[in-house]
Amino acid sequence: TWSQAEFYFEENVHKFEATKPGPLLEHDYVFTNVGNEPLLIEKIKVTCPCTKYNYPKIPIMPGQKGVIHVTFDTKGKLDFQNRII
């Protein structure tokens, strides 16, 4: 039997409404550990320092939910922006 933790995100992509440069935009990515082992996030990579995040530092047990909270600083940003975490 294969044992592993596995993310299941309720939403993989989030599109913010159009905004003028300046506001700090925030979004929560909710996930569930659908695997059969505890899930521990060790690090997250972002494509721009304008994107910050907070995530659970404790293991997410099988069947439990967790949240990755993301903020995007729009200061100096114009037009469409695409960020990957």
Tab-separated table of C-alpha atoms in Angstrom:
chain	number	residue	atom	x	y	z
A	1	THR	CA	0.000	0.000	0.000
A	2	TRP	CA	1.308	3.437	-0.958
A	3	SER	CA	1.374	5.992	1.871
A	4	GLN	CA	1.615	9.686	1.154
A	5	ALA	CA	0.143	13.089	1.913
A	6	GLU	CA	-1.697	14.769	-0.948
A	7	PHE	CA	-3.053	18.292	-1.472
A	8	TYR	CA	-6.525	18.850	-2.863
A	9	PHE	CA	-7.202	22.545	-3.480
A	10	GLU	CA	-10.795	23.763	-3.629
A	11	GLU	CA	-9.549	26.358	-6.141
A	12	ASN	CA	-6.290	26.295	-8.119
A	13	VAL	CA	-6.551	29.732	-9.739
A	14	HIS	CA	-7.853	32.994	-8.337
A	15	LYS	CA	-8.508	36.105	-10.423
A	16	PHE	CA	-8.733	39.377	-8.552
A	17	GLU	CA	-11.012	42.119	-9.797
A	18	ALA	CA	-9.364	44.904	-11.793
A	19	THR	CA	-7.814	47.447	-9.446
A	20	LYS	CA	-5.648	50.528	-9.559
A	21	PRO	CA	-2.030	50.279	-8.359
A	22	GLY	CA	-1.659	50.505	-4.587
A	23	PRO	CA	-4.048	48.181	-2.734
A	24	LEU	CA	-2.871	45.041	-0.985
A	25	LEU	CA	-5.008	42.186	-2.338
A	26	GLU	CA	-5.604	39.067	-0.245
A	27	HIS	CA	-6.914	35.580	-0.919
A	28	ASP	CA	-7.126	32.265	0.954
A	29	TYR	CA	-6.404	28.998	-0.847
A	30	VAL	CA	-8.187	26.263	1.100
A	31	PHE	CA	-6.836	22.735	0.759
A	32	THR	CA	-7.519	19.297	2.192
A	33	ASN	CA	-5.010	16.546	2.840
A	34	VAL	CA	-6.656	13.728	0.874
A	35	GLY	CA	-3.711	11.405	1.411
A	36	ASN	CA	-3.188	8.900	4.202
A	37	GLU	CA	-0.138	10.518	5.867
A	38	PRO	CA	0.328	13.882	7.638
A	39	LEU	CA	1.043	16.744	5.221
A	40	LEU	CA	3.757	19.217	6.211
A	41	ILE	CA	4.512	22.246	4.043
A	42	GLU	CA	8.231	23.004	4.223
A	43	LYS	CA	8.376	25.993	1.869
A	44	ILE	CA	6.491	27.831	-0.826
A	45	LYS	CA	8.056	29.503	-3.851
A	46	VAL	CA	6.681	32.671	-5.424
A	47	THR	CA	7.481	34.315	-8.756
A	48	CYS	CA	7.614	37.874	-7.389
A	49	PRO	CA	8.567	39.423	-4.033
A	50	CYS	CA	5.286	41.386	-4.284
A	51	THR	CA	3.526	38.118	-3.390
A	52	LYS	CA	3.651	37.065	0.267
A	53	TYR	CA	2.094	34.073	2.003
A	54	ASN	CA	1.322	32.433	5.321
A	55	TYR	CA	0.763	28.712	5.671
A	56	PRO	CA	0.273	26.152	8.451
A	57	LYS	CA	3.555	25.274	10.159
A	58	ILE	CA	2.108	22.148	11.768
A	59	PRO	CA	1.220	18.900	9.983
A	60	ILE	CA	-2.213	18.717	8.374
A	61	MET	CA	-3.581	15.291	9.207
A	62	PRO	CA	-5.422	13.126	6.635
A	63	GLY	CA	-8.896	14.520	6.037
A	64	GLN	CA	-8.066	17.896	7.628
A	65	LYS	CA	-8.198	21.259	5.881
A	66	GLY	CA	-5.582	23.991	5.836
A	67	VAL	CA	-5.298	27.492	4.394
A	68	ILE	CA	-2.531	29.241	2.481
A	69	HIS	CA	-3.128	32.987	2.868
A	70	VAL	CA	-1.702	35.015	-0.025
A	71	THR	CA	-1.239	38.769	-0.339
A	72	PHE	CA	-0.349	40.631	-3.529
A	73	ASP	CA	1.017	44.174	-3.322
A	74	THR	CA	-0.223	46.099	-6.365
A	75	LYS	CA	1.999	49.131	-5.721
A	76	GLY	CA	3.579	50.078	-9.067
A	77	LYS	CA	1.742	47.287	-10.919
A	78	LEU	CA	-0.253	48.123	-14.055
A	79	ASP	CA	-2.506	46.031	-16.270
A	80	PHE	CA	-2.795	42.250	-16.020
A	81	GLN	CA	-0.482	40.511	-13.540
A	82	ASN	CA	0.089	36.759	-13.369
A	83	ARG	CA	1.688	35.302	-10.241
A	84	ILE	CA	2.399	31.674	-9.472
A	85	ILE	CA	2.923	30.195	-6.012
